[in-house]
Short mmCIF file of C-alpha atoms in Angstrom, two decimals:
data_model
loop_
_atom_site.label_atom_id
_atom_site.label_comp_id
_atom_site.label_asym_id
_atom_site.label_seq_id
_atom_site.Cartn_x
_atom_site.Cartn_y
_atom_site.Cartn_z
CA UNK A 1 17.55 18.31 -7.81
CA UNK A 2 19.19 16.34 -5.11
CA UNK A 3 19.78 12.64 -5.71
CA UNK A 4 19.75 10.79 -2.45
CA UNK A 5 22.24 8.00 -2.89
CA UNK A 6 24.74 6.50 -0.53
CA UNK A 7 27.17 4.77 -2.87
CA UNK A 8 28.55 2.30 -0.35
CA UNK A 9 27.20 0.97 2.89
CA UNK A 10 29.71 -0.84 5.01
CA UNK A 11 28.61 -2.33 8.26
CA UNK A 12 31.59 -1.63 10.46
CA UNK A 13 33.77 0.17 7.85
CA UNK A 14 33.04 2.69 5.10
CA UNK A 15 34.87 3.43 1.86
CA UNK A 16 37.26 0.50 1.45
CA UNK A 17 37.69 -1.45 -1.78
CA UNK A 18 35.79 -4.71 -2.07
CA UNK A 19 37.95 -7.73 -1.39
CA UNK A 20 37.02 -10.72 -3.58
CA UNK A 21 36.38 -13.76 -1.40
CA UNK A 22 38.95 -16.46 -1.83
CA UNK A 23 36.97 -19.59 -1.11
CA UNK A 24 35.93 -21.03 2.20
CA UNK A 25 32.49 -21.49 3.70
CA UNK A 26 29.38 -20.08 2.01
CA UNK A 27 28.45 -16.55 3.02
CA UNK A 28 25.01 -15.61 4.30
CA UNK A 29 23.65 -12.16 3.48
CA UNK A 30 20.40 -11.15 5.14
CA UNK A 31 17.75 -8.90 3.58
CA UNK A 32 15.11 -7.49 5.91
CA UNK A 33 12.27 -6.19 3.74
CA UNK A 34 8.93 -4.46 4.17
CA UNK A 35 6.60 -2.41 2.00
CA UNK A 36 3.53 -0.16 2.10
CA UNK A 37 4.30 1.23 5.55
CA UNK A 38 1.97 4.19 4.86
CA UNK A 39 3.11 6.20 7.86
CA UNK A 40 1.71 3.74 10.40
CA UNK A 41 3.84 4.88 13.31
CA UNK A 42 1.34 3.52 15.82
CA UNK A 43 -0.10 0.00 15.70
CA UNK A 44 -3.02 -0.19 13.25
CA UNK A 45 -6.45 -0.04 14.89
CA UNK A 46 -7.34 -3.48 13.54
CA UNK A 47 -5.40 -6.66 14.39
CA UNK A 48 -4.20 -9.14 11.82
CA UNK A 49 -7.01 -11.63 11.29
CA UNK A 50 -6.05 -15.28 10.79
CA UNK A 51 -8.97 -17.49 9.69
CA UNK A 52 -9.58 -20.34 12.09
CA UNK A 53 -8.40 -23.81 11.15
CA UNK A 54 -11.56 -25.53 12.41
CA UNK A 55 -15.07 -24.86 11.11
CA UNK A 56 -17.05 -22.72 13.50
CA UNK A 57 -14.02 -21.63 15.50
CA UNK A 58 -13.40 -17.90 15.88
CA UNK A 59 -10.72 -16.19 13.83
CA UNK A 60 -7.38 -15.61 15.52
CA UNK A 61 -6.58 -11.92 16.07
CA UNK A 62 -2.88 -11.09 16.27
CA UNK A 63 -1.74 -7.67 17.55
CA UNK A 64 0.67 -6.57 14.81
CA UNK A 65 2.43 -3.41 13.68
CA UNK A 66 3.87 -0.29 15.23
CA UNK A 67 7.12 1.42 14.23
CA UNK A 68 8.78 0.87 17.61
CA UNK A 69 8.24 -2.89 17.47
CA UNK A 70 9.29 -3.06 13.81
CA UNK A 71 12.48 -1.20 14.71
CA UNK A 72 13.17 -3.48 17.67
CA UNK A 73 12.77 -6.60 15.56
CA UNK A 74 15.02 -5.27 12.80
CA UNK A 75 17.78 -4.28 15.21
CA UNK A 76 17.64 -7.69 16.90
CA UNK A 77 17.98 -9.50 13.56
CA UNK A 78 20.84 -7.26 12.48
CA UNK A 79 22.74 -8.16 15.63
CA UNK A 80 22.41 -11.83 14.69
CA UNK A 81 23.90 -11.23 11.24
CA UNK A 82 25.85 -8.01 10.59
CA UNK A 83 25.86 -8.77 6.84
CA UNK A 84 22.36 -7.33 6.60
CA UNK A 85 20.57 -4.85 4.36
CA UNK A 86 17.25 -3.25 5.33
CA UNK A 87 15.15 -2.49 2.27
CA UNK A 88 11.62 -1.52 1.31
CA UNK A 89 9.36 -1.51 -1.76
CA UNK A 90 7.63 1.86 -1.63
CA UNK A 91 4.54 3.60 -0.24
CA UNK A 92 6.41 4.40 2.94
CA UNK A 93 4.27 7.52 3.34
CA UNK A 94 0.94 8.67 1.94
CA UNK A 95 -2.55 7.40 2.74
CA UNK A 96 -1.34 7.73 6.33
CA UNK A 97 -2.88 8.25 9.76
CA UNK A 98 -3.14 11.76 11.12
CA UNK A 99 -0.03 11.51 13.31
CA UNK A 100 2.06 11.26 10.14
CA UNK A 101 0.01 13.27 7.66
CA UNK A 102 -0.64 16.33 9.86
CA UNK A 103 3.10 16.69 10.45
CA UNK A 104 3.84 16.38 6.71
CA UNK A 105 5.20 12.85 7.15
CA UNK A 106 8.37 14.09 8.80
CA UNK A 107 7.82 11.75 11.79
CA UNK A 108 7.58 8.77 9.44
CA UNK A 109 10.84 9.65 7.71
CA UNK A 110 12.50 10.12 11.11
CA UNK A 111 11.16 6.76 12.29
CA UNK A 112 12.38 4.98 9.14
CA UNK A 113 15.79 6.56 9.68
CA UNK A 114 15.89 5.16 13.21
CA UNK A 115 14.65 1.77 12.05
CA UNK A 116 17.75 1.62 9.87
CA UNK A 117 16.16 1.53 6.43
CA UNK A 118 18.86 1.79 3.77
CA UNK A 119 17.11 1.71 0.39
CA UNK A 120 13.57 1.78 -0.95
CA UNK A 121 11.87 2.00 -4.30
CA UNK A 122 9.42 4.84 -4.67
CA UNK A 123 5.72 3.95 -4.53
CA UNK A 124 2.76 5.67 -6.13
CA UNK A 125 1.81 7.32 -2.82
CA UNK A 126 5.20 8.98 -2.55
CA UNK A 127 3.90 11.25 -5.32
CA UNK A 128 0.60 12.20 -3.63
CA UNK A 129 1.76 15.79 -3.05
CA UNK A 130 3.98 16.20 -6.08
CA UNK A 131 7.61 15.93 -7.04
CA UNK A 132 8.91 18.84 -4.98
CA UNK A 133 7.38 17.50 -1.77
CA UNK A 134 8.81 14.04 -2.41
CA UNK A 135 12.25 15.55 -2.94
CA UNK A 136 11.88 17.51 0.30
CA UNK A 137 11.14 14.32 2.22
CA UNK A 138 13.98 12.51 0.46
CA UNK A 139 16.29 15.26 1.70
CA UNK A 140 15.32 14.35 5.27
CA UNK A 141 15.90 10.64 4.72
CA UNK A 142 19.05 8.77 5.61
CA UNK A 143 17.96 6.04 3.20
CA UNK A 144 18.10 6.24 -0.59
CA UNK A 145 15.10 6.22 -2.91
CA UNK A 146 15.61 4.26 -6.15
CA UNK A 147 13.54 4.70 -9.32
CA UNK A 148 14.86 3.09 -12.50
CA UNK A 149 11.69 3.78 -14.50
CA UNK A 150 10.82 7.33 -13.32
CA UNK A 151 12.32 9.88 -15.71
CA UNK A 152 12.19 13.68 -15.57
CA UNK A 153 10.84 14.74 -18.95
CA UNK A 154 12.87 17.95 -19.16
CA UNK A 155 16.23 16.26 -18.57
CA UNK A 156 15.78 12.63 -19.59
CA UNK A 157 17.40 11.61 -16.29
CA UNK A 158 15.85 9.43 -13.61
CA UNK A 159 14.28 11.30 -10.70
CA UNK A 160 16.30 9.18 -8.28
CA UNK A 161 19.15 6.75 -9.03
CA UNK A 162 18.12 3.61 -10.86
CA UNK A 163 20.32 1.42 -8.71
CA UNK A 164 22.81 1.48 -5.88
CA UNK A 165 25.80 -0.54 -4.75
CA UNK A 166 25.58 -1.63 -1.12
CA UNK A 167 28.49 -3.30 0.64
CA UNK A 168 28.13 -5.57 3.65
CA UNK A 169 30.87 -7.05 5.79
CA UNK A 170 30.63 -10.55 7.21
CA UNK A 171 31.69 -11.53 10.72
CA UNK A 172 34.94 -12.97 9.34
CA UNK A 173 35.85 -9.69 7.62
CA UNK A 174 34.83 -10.45 4.04
CA UNK A 175 33.19 -7.67 1.99
CA UNK A 176 30.29 -8.45 -0.33
CA UNK A 177 28.77 -6.08 -2.90
CA UNK A 178 25.03 -6.17 -3.49
CA UNK A 179 23.21 -4.20 -6.20
CA UNK A 180 19.71 -2.88 -5.50
CA UNK A 181 17.42 -1.71 -8.32
CA UNK A 182 14.21 0.26 -7.66
CA UNK A 183 11.05 0.65 -9.75
CA UNK A 184 7.39 1.60 -9.39
CA UNK A 185 4.35 0.48 -11.38
CA UNK A 186 4.16 2.31 -14.70
CA UNK A 187 0.47 3.09 -14.10
CA UNK A 188 1.36 5.46 -11.26
CA UNK A 189 -0.17 8.50 -13.06
CA UNK A 190 -3.61 6.83 -12.88
CA UNK A 191 -3.25 6.52 -9.12
CA UNK A 192 -2.23 10.10 -8.32
CA UNK A 193 -4.65 13.03 -8.27
CA UNK A 194 -4.31 16.06 -10.51
CA UNK A 195 -1.05 16.93 -12.21
CA UNK A 196 1.26 15.83 -9.42
CA UNK A 197 3.39 13.70 -11.75
CA UNK A 198 3.03 15.75 -14.96
CA UNK A 199 6.82 16.49 -15.10
CA UNK A 200 7.61 12.78 -15.03
CA UNK A 201 7.50 9.82 -17.39
CA UNK A 202 6.88 6.35 -15.96
CA UNK A 203 8.50 3.79 -18.22
CA UNK A 204 8.11 0.03 -18.55
CA UNK A 205 9.24 -1.65 -15.35
CA UNK A 206 11.08 -4.67 -16.76
CA UNK A 207 12.83 -2.72 -19.54
CA UNK A 208 14.07 -0.12 -17.07
CA UNK A 209 15.26 -2.72 -14.56
CA UNK A 210 17.08 -4.69 -17.26
CA UNK A 211 18.86 -1.55 -18.44
CA UNK A 212 20.12 -1.06 -14.87
CA UNK A 213 21.15 -4.70 -14.67
CA UNK A 214 23.42 -4.24 -17.67
CA UNK A 215 25.20 -1.44 -15.83
CA UNK A 216 25.42 -3.57 -12.70
CA UNK A 217 26.97 -6.50 -14.55
CA UNK A 218 29.46 -4.16 -16.19
CA UNK A 219 30.42 -3.01 -12.68
CA UNK A 220 31.19 -6.64 -11.74
CA UNK A 221 28.41 -7.12 -9.18
CA UNK A 222 26.72 -10.53 -9.17
CA UNK A 223 24.10 -10.20 -6.41
CA UNK A 224 21.14 -8.24 -7.80
CA UNK A 225 17.99 -7.45 -5.82
CA UNK A 226 14.96 -5.69 -7.30
CA UNK A 227 12.78 -3.49 -5.10
CA UNK A 228 9.55 -2.83 -6.99
CA UNK A 229 6.30 -1.19 -6.01
CA UNK A 230 4.08 -3.58 -7.91
CA UNK A 231 2.79 -6.89 -6.71
CA UNK A 232 0.55 -9.89 -6.91
CA UNK A 233 -2.03 -11.93 -5.08
CA UNK A 234 -2.21 -15.39 -3.59
CA UNK A 235 -5.17 -17.55 -2.60
CA UNK A 236 -4.00 -18.09 0.97
CA UNK A 237 -5.60 -16.02 3.72
CA UNK A 238 -2.88 -16.56 6.33
CA UNK A 239 0.60 -15.06 6.30
CA UNK A 240 1.96 -18.24 7.86
CA UNK A 241 0.54 -20.63 5.27
CA UNK A 242 3.26 -22.59 3.52
CA UNK A 243 3.53 -22.48 -0.24
CA UNK A 244 2.25 -19.91 -2.69
CA UNK A 245 -1.20 -20.98 -3.88
CA UNK A 246 -2.80 -19.18 -6.79
CA UNK A 247 0.01 -16.67 -7.38
CA UNK A 248 -1.26 -14.12 -9.90
CA UNK A 249 -1.20 -10.43 -10.74
CA UNK A 250 0.87 -7.90 -12.70
CA UNK A 251 4.14 -8.75 -10.96
CA UNK A 252 4.30 -12.13 -12.72
CA UNK A 253 4.75 -10.81 -16.24
CA UNK A 254 7.33 -8.31 -15.01
CA UNK A 255 9.35 -11.02 -13.26
CA UNK A 256 9.16 -13.25 -16.34
CA UNK A 257 10.80 -10.52 -18.43
CA UNK A 258 13.64 -9.73 -16.02
CA UNK A 259 17.26 -10.46 -16.83
CA UNK A 260 18.21 -13.90 -15.44
CA UNK A 261 20.89 -12.19 -13.35
CA UNK A 262 18.22 -10.83 -11.00
CA UNK A 263 18.23 -12.99 -7.88
CA UNK A 264 15.35 -11.74 -5.71
CA UNK A 265 12.33 -9.49 -6.24
CA UNK A 266 10.95 -7.61 -3.21
CA UNK A 267 7.50 -6.40 -4.24
CA UNK A 268 4.60 -4.38 -2.82
CA UNK A 269 1.51 -2.31 -3.72
CA UNK A 270 -1.13 -5.05 -3.39
CA UNK A 271 -0.86 -5.20 0.43
CA UNK A 272 -0.63 -8.99 0.29
CA UNK A 273 1.79 -11.15 2.25
CA UNK A 274 3.55 -13.87 0.26
CA UNK A 275 6.77 -15.76 -0.38
CA UNK A 276 6.74 -17.24 -3.87
CA UNK A 277 9.06 -18.52 -6.55
CA UNK A 278 8.40 -17.47 -10.10
CA UNK A 279 10.52 -17.60 -13.23
CA UNK A 280 13.35 -19.13 -11.23
CA UNK A 281 13.62 -16.49 -8.52
CA UNK A 282 12.26 -15.59 -5.10
CA UNK A 283 9.41 -13.03 -5.06
CA UNK A 284 8.25 -11.64 -1.70
CA UNK A 285 5.87 -9.10 -0.18
CA UNK A 286 5.39 -8.19 3.49
CA UNK A 287 1.78 -7.00 3.43
CA UNK A 288 1.36 -3.44 4.67
CA UNK A 289 1.32 -1.06 7.64
CA UNK A 290 4.46 -2.53 9.22
CA UNK A 291 2.58 -5.65 10.32
CA UNK A 292 5.19 -8.04 8.90
CA UNK A 293 8.87 -8.18 8.09
CA UNK A 294 10.27 -10.50 5.42
CA UNK A 295 13.54 -12.11 6.49
CA UNK A 296 15.39 -13.22 3.35
CA UNK A 297 18.53 -15.35 3.61
CA UNK A 298 20.89 -15.34 0.62
CA UNK A 299 23.56 -18.01 0.46
CA UNK A 300 26.52 -16.62 -1.47
CA UNK A 301 29.13 -18.75 -3.23
CA UNK A 302 32.45 -17.32 -1.96
CA UNK A 303 34.17 -17.91 -5.31
CA UNK A 304 31.58 -16.54 -7.74
CA UNK A 305 30.18 -13.92 -5.32
CA UNK A 306 26.73 -14.83 -6.65
CA UNK A 307 23.61 -16.20 -4.97
CA UNK A 308 23.61 -19.98 -4.86
CA UNK A 309 20.30 -20.27 -2.99
CA UNK A 310 17.69 -18.11 -1.29
CA UNK A 311 14.91 -18.62 1.21
CA UNK A 312 12.61 -16.41 3.22
CA UNK A 313 10.19 -16.33 6.12
CA UNK A 314 7.50 -13.86 7.19
CA UNK A 315 7.87 -12.52 10.71
CA UNK A 316 4.83 -10.86 12.32
CA UNK A 317 5.66 -7.67 14.17
CA UNK A 318 3.88 -8.47 17.44
CA UNK A 319 3.02 -5.58 19.77
CA UNK A 320 1.49 -5.49 23.25
CA UNK A 321 -1.68 -3.51 22.50
CA UNK A 322 -3.99 -6.51 22.88
CA UNK A 323 -3.70 -10.15 24.01
CA UNK A 324 -1.59 -12.41 21.80
CA UNK A 325 -3.34 -15.79 21.36
CA UNK A 326 -0.27 -17.35 19.69
CA UNK A 327 2.42 -16.17 22.06
CA UNK A 328 4.37 -19.45 21.98
CA UNK A 329 4.42 -19.47 18.18
CA UNK A 330 4.83 -15.73 17.63
CA UNK A 331 6.29 -14.01 20.70
CA UNK A 332 6.20 -10.25 21.15
CA UNK A 333 8.75 -8.36 19.10
CA UNK A 334 11.44 -6.37 20.93
CA UNK A 335 10.49 -2.76 21.62
CA UNK A 336 12.68 0.14 20.52
CA UNK A 337 11.99 2.26 23.59
CA UNK A 338 13.62 5.37 22.15
CA UNK A 339 11.42 5.28 19.08
CA UNK A 340 8.38 4.42 21.21
CA UNK A 341 8.98 7.60 23.18
CA UNK A 342 9.22 9.66 20.01
CA UNK A 343 5.97 8.19 18.67
CA UNK A 344 4.27 9.10 21.95
CA UNK A 345 5.46 12.69 21.64
CA UNK A 346 4.28 12.93 18.03
CA UNK A 347 0.90 11.55 19.10
CA UNK A 348 0.57 14.13 21.86
CA UNK A 349 1.40 16.96 19.46
CA UNK A 350 -1.63 16.18 17.30
CA UNK A 351 -3.94 14.98 20.08
CA UNK A 352 -6.07 18.15 20.42
CA UNK A 353 -7.24 17.82 16.83
CA UNK A 354 -7.04 14.04 16.54
CA UNK A 355 -9.14 13.27 19.62
CA UNK A 356 -12.00 15.67 18.84
CA UNK A 357 -15.24 13.65 18.92
CA UNK A 358 -17.21 13.93 15.68
CA UNK A 359 -20.02 11.40 16.04
CA UNK A 360 -21.38 8.14 17.36
CA UNK A 361 -21.39 4.66 15.89
CA UNK A 362 -22.24 1.19 17.10
CA UNK A 363 -20.53 -1.95 15.89
CA UNK A 364 -17.62 -2.26 13.50
CA UNK A 365 -17.61 -0.68 10.04
CA UNK A 366 -14.98 -2.48 7.99
CA UNK A 367 -13.60 -2.73 4.48
CA UNK A 368 -14.00 -6.52 4.42
CA UNK A 369 -16.17 -7.36 1.39
CA UNK A 370 -18.96 -9.87 1.23
CA UNK A 371 -19.16 -12.29 -1.70
CA UNK A 372 -20.66 -9.63 -3.96
CA UNK A 373 -17.98 -7.08 -3.08
CA UNK A 374 -19.97 -4.85 -0.72
CA UNK A 375 -18.50 -3.48 2.50
CA UNK A 376 -20.17 -1.95 5.52
CA UNK A 377 -17.79 1.00 5.61
CA UNK A 378 -18.20 1.60 1.89
CA UNK A 379 -21.97 1.80 2.20
CA UNK A 380 -21.68 4.22 5.12
CA UNK A 381 -19.35 6.49 3.13
CA UNK A 382 -21.36 6.60 -0.10
CA UNK A 383 -24.59 7.20 1.79
CA UNK A 384 -22.95 10.16 3.51
CA UNK A 385 -21.74 11.50 0.17
CA UNK A 386 -25.14 11.07 -1.47
CA UNK A 387 -26.86 12.90 1.37
CA UNK A 388 -24.33 15.75 1.17
CA UNK A 389 -24.88 16.29 -2.56
CA UNK A 390 -28.56 15.39 -3.06
CA UNK A 391 -30.01 18.90 -2.62
CA UNK A 392 -30.52 20.82 -5.89
CA UNK A 393 -28.05 23.52 -4.87
CA UNK A 394 -25.46 20.94 -3.75
CA UNK A 395 -25.40 18.87 -6.93
CA UNK A 396 -28.81 17.15 -7.21
CA UNK A 397 -27.03 13.77 -6.91
CA UNK A 398 -29.02 10.59 -7.43
CA UNK A 399 -26.17 8.07 -7.05
CA UNK A 400 -22.80 8.02 -5.28
CA UNK A 401 -19.82 5.74 -5.82
CA UNK A 402 -16.54 5.27 -3.96
CA UNK A 403 -13.69 2.84 -4.64
CA UNK A 404 -13.15 0.51 -1.71
CA UNK A 405 -9.37 0.84 -2.11
CA UNK A 406 -9.68 4.55 -1.42
CA UNK A 407 -10.96 3.86 2.09
CA UNK A 408 -7.77 3.47 4.07
CA UNK A 409 -8.91 2.31 7.51
CA UNK A 410 -11.88 0.68 9.21
CA UNK A 411 -14.13 2.65 11.55
CA UNK A 412 -13.99 0.97 14.95
CA UNK A 413 -15.65 3.24 17.53
CA UNK A 414 -14.41 3.26 21.10
CA UNK A 415 -17.29 3.37 23.57
CA UNK A 416 -19.52 4.25 20.64
CA UNK A 417 -17.57 7.40 19.81
CA UNK A 418 -15.69 8.36 16.64
CA UNK A 419 -12.90 10.94 16.58
CA UNK A 420 -11.52 13.17 13.86
CA UNK A 421 -8.46 10.91 13.69
CA UNK A 422 -10.73 7.92 12.98
CA UNK A 423 -12.44 9.69 10.08
CA UNK A 424 -9.17 11.09 8.75
CA UNK A 425 -7.73 7.57 8.70
CA UNK A 426 -10.58 6.56 6.39
CA UNK A 427 -10.11 9.64 4.14
CA UNK A 428 -6.43 10.72 4.35
CA UNK A 429 -6.07 12.18 0.84
CA UNK A 430 -7.90 15.48 1.18
CA UNK A 431 -10.28 14.63 -1.69
CA UNK A 432 -13.29 16.79 -2.49
CA UNK A 433 -16.59 15.55 -3.88
CA UNK A 434 -17.55 16.12 -7.50
CA UNK A 435 -21.10 15.67 -8.83
CA UNK A 436 -21.35 15.14 -12.58
CA UNK A 437 -23.62 13.92 -15.39
CA UNK A 438 -23.38 10.37 -16.72
CA UNK A 439 -25.76 8.54 -19.02
CA UNK A 440 -27.10 5.14 -18.09
CA UNK A 441 -24.80 3.66 -20.73
CA UNK A 442 -21.77 5.35 -19.19
CA UNK A 443 -22.75 4.07 -15.73
CA UNK A 444 -22.93 0.55 -17.16
CA UNK A 445 -19.46 1.05 -18.66
CA UNK A 446 -18.21 2.31 -15.29
CA UNK A 447 -19.52 -0.75 -13.45
CA UNK A 448 -18.04 -3.18 -15.98
CA UNK A 449 -14.63 -1.54 -15.49
CA UNK A 450 -14.51 -3.08 -11.99
CA UNK A 451 -13.25 -6.36 -13.49
CA UNK A 452 -11.13 -4.87 -16.25
CA UNK A 453 -8.50 -2.31 -15.28
CA UNK A 454 -9.80 -1.04 -11.95
CA UNK A 455 -7.80 -1.21 -8.76
CA UNK A 456 -10.72 -1.99 -6.44
CA UNK A 457 -14.49 -2.51 -6.53
CA UNK A 458 -16.98 0.33 -6.25
CA UNK A 459 -19.33 0.81 -3.32
CA UNK A 460 -22.80 2.07 -4.27
CA UNK A 461 -25.25 4.32 -2.44
CA UNK A 462 -28.71 3.47 -1.14
CA UNK A 463 -31.42 3.19 -3.77
CA UNK A 464 -28.96 1.98 -6.42
CA UNK A 465 -28.54 -1.72 -7.19
CA UNK A 466 -27.25 -4.14 -9.79
CA UNK A 467 -26.44 -7.83 -10.29
CA UNK A 468 -23.27 -9.28 -11.75
CA UNK A 469 -22.25 -12.75 -12.91
CA UNK A 470 -18.96 -14.20 -11.71
CA UNK A 471 -18.90 -16.72 -14.57
CA UNK A 472 -19.31 -14.16 -17.35
CA UNK A 473 -16.37 -12.61 -19.16
CA UNK A 474 -14.98 -9.35 -17.71
CA UNK A 475 -16.67 -6.50 -19.50
CA UNK A 476 -19.86 -8.54 -19.93
CA UNK A 477 -20.83 -9.31 -16.35
CA UNK A 478 -23.81 -6.99 -15.93
CA UNK A 479 -27.04 -6.95 -17.94
CA UNK A 480 -28.20 -3.35 -18.45
CA UNK A 481 -31.69 -4.25 -17.24
CA UNK A 482 -30.20 -5.38 -13.91
CA UNK A 483 -28.91 -1.87 -13.08
CA UNK A 484 -31.63 -0.10 -11.10
CA UNK A 485 -32.24 3.19 -9.36
CA UNK A 486 -35.04 3.19 -6.79
CA UNK A 487 -36.30 -0.07 -8.29
CA UNK A 488 -36.50 1.12 -11.92
CA UNK A 489 -34.00 0.02 -14.60
CA UNK A 490 -31.55 2.70 -15.69
CA UNK A 491 -32.31 4.04 -19.13
CA UNK A 492 -29.27 3.85 -21.40
CA UNK A 493 -29.71 7.35 -22.85
CA UNK A 494 -31.05 9.08 -19.76
CA UNK A 495 -28.76 11.41 -17.79
CA UNK A 496 -28.12 10.86 -14.08
CA UNK A 497 -26.32 12.95 -11.48
CA UNK A 498 -23.47 10.98 -9.90
CA UNK A 499 -21.21 11.92 -6.97
CA UNK A 500 -17.63 10.66 -6.67
CA UNK A 501 -14.44 12.11 -5.22
CA UNK A 502 -12.16 14.21 -7.40
CA UNK A 503 -9.62 11.39 -7.72
CA UNK A 504 -12.20 9.11 -9.32
CA UNK A 505 -13.66 11.98 -11.34
CA UNK A 506 -10.27 12.32 -13.01
CA UNK A 507 -10.27 8.65 -14.02
CA UNK A 508 -8.28 7.42 -11.04
CA UNK A 509 -7.99 3.76 -10.04
CA UNK A 510 -8.77 2.74 -13.62
CA UNK A 511 -12.26 4.28 -13.75
CA UNK A 512 -11.64 6.30 -16.89
CA UNK A 513 -15.35 6.31 -17.79
CA UNK A 514 -15.79 9.07 -15.22
CA UNK A 515 -13.61 11.40 -17.26
CA UNK A 516 -16.56 11.77 -19.63
CA UNK A 517 -18.77 13.21 -16.89
CA UNK A 518 -20.12 16.69 -17.67
CA UNK A 519 -21.66 19.63 -15.79
CA UNK A 520 -19.34 19.12 -12.85
CA UNK A 521 -20.00 20.72 -9.49
CA UNK A 522 -17.28 20.59 -6.84
CA UNK A 523 -18.41 20.08 -3.25
CA UNK A 524 -16.94 19.61 0.21
CA UNK A 525 -14.01 17.57 1.46
CA UNK A 526 -14.88 13.91 2.00
CA UNK A 527 -13.64 14.09 5.61
CA UNK A 528 -16.04 16.93 6.42
CA UNK A 529 -18.94 15.15 4.73
CA UNK A 530 -18.47 11.95 6.71
CA UNK A 531 -18.06 13.86 9.98
CA UNK A 532 -21.33 15.76 9.43
CA UNK A 533 -23.12 12.53 8.58
CA UNK A 534 -21.90 10.87 11.77
CA UNK A 535 -22.92 13.88 13.83
CA UNK A 536 -26.58 13.67 12.81
CA UNK A 537 -27.36 10.62 14.94
CA UNK A 538 -26.13 7.23 16.06
CA UNK A 539 -25.43 4.94 13.10
CA UNK A 540 -25.83 1.25 13.78
CA UNK A 541 -23.69 -1.23 11.86
CA UNK A 542 -25.57 -3.79 9.81
CA UNK A 543 -24.10 -6.44 7.51
CA UNK A 544 -23.28 -5.07 4.11
CA UNK A 545 -25.56 -6.33 1.40
CA UNK A 546 -28.69 -5.89 -0.66
CA UNK A 547 -27.36 -3.40 -3.17
CA UNK A 548 -25.13 -5.68 -5.24
CA UNK A 549 -26.19 -9.23 -6.05
CA UNK A 550 -23.75 -11.94 -7.10
CA UNK A 551 -25.03 -14.35 -9.75
CA UNK A 552 -23.47 -17.69 -10.72
#
């Protein structure tokens, strides 16, 4: 097993001994952080939507993302302050567009190398294809993966180093040591299909980080940064909104338990953009898909070599793929032309397959939920899956479910046409459909799980409906009589045939009720099913709704 760890990073000089500062002006160390890149080498197909300030005004659509613009922005900021570390918080690959996935994510690793990434925590999607494949990709990386809470069962050692010492040099020649600790959410096994992580143990995040902090303090390092693939949520809907309203989620309890010596927490996983303070320290996340970069400024006391203050700002990575309505406020990011050329070549290498037309659509099919949690894309997908498995010899399915979080991109047809790359972006995991038996009682349990331990809400197929109460306690939000199939209430003891993908069938995303499903029949790949459905006629987008009703 190869541990990818660069023990010292010196901007301008490598391998010297750290020289303790001897007073003088405060030192500024810059962290440039992102997370959940997911192999988005090209700009995402959807812009960043900023809700309008005035009632009735249209939303502002910012053209964001693209590896070449992210690289250009990072290199520009590094020139401004050479005492800079470029870090990430996991999910750099996996759930990726075709240009990355078809080439086994090697282009994404190459792009991240050119961007100048130095360290990242692992994310759950790094494990999508197993430990050996992750180690292969790590061998191609010039950056180091960190994983304080991921232990190889057979050896008791961490899969990757728990922490690393990074050294930066200031413009006046002073060397500063920074310790970086990596971790991933301990529920990773519930988010990975099959037995991909069977050789590994995922331990408590805070306990593992604190154990690393004790080693770091013993090594005499005062500046401690945590990179963790777990996150939170905020109530704001704009990345540029000041403050941190409604900060919540699993990251809070982790941060509260961290050793006070931890100065900053760079988080991820939830795909939210925020800059918050919690339990006395800065907690940040840069959204996803390379749309944003978090610029964190650490003011270092030259005598104690510790952080005296910290602040951060979110920088949108603005590209030139569509008009920029806020050009004076958010100008276009610099373009790394070398990387842009490489991305173009990677795109051309997959173009024959990627650009194959598979069907026709009108309108936009998105993952944006209505108040009840329904999405237009989700309804399209589950209807396709129900149709594919409804025949007696294909599963005799009566109901289909899909988790909205498992749909990784919107379907936005160009001139009414949809390509294989478009469908693959929706279904990048290679999941197959599974049709199984569930009782009405088990279906009720499955639906209630949406507000308990599930990662995202379920989308339901045509003919199936239910109502849920937002004011009721989680686990008690749905009356059994309000769950209906073709207008009739589900019978608690009756058996129904239900289609899901194999990830959900294994209890993924927190839907463990599906593990009890019996008489399983495995079907086709979800990509193939959606392509066939789109090829049977023009589908016209309509607002999602009518299947799930929200009650007070």
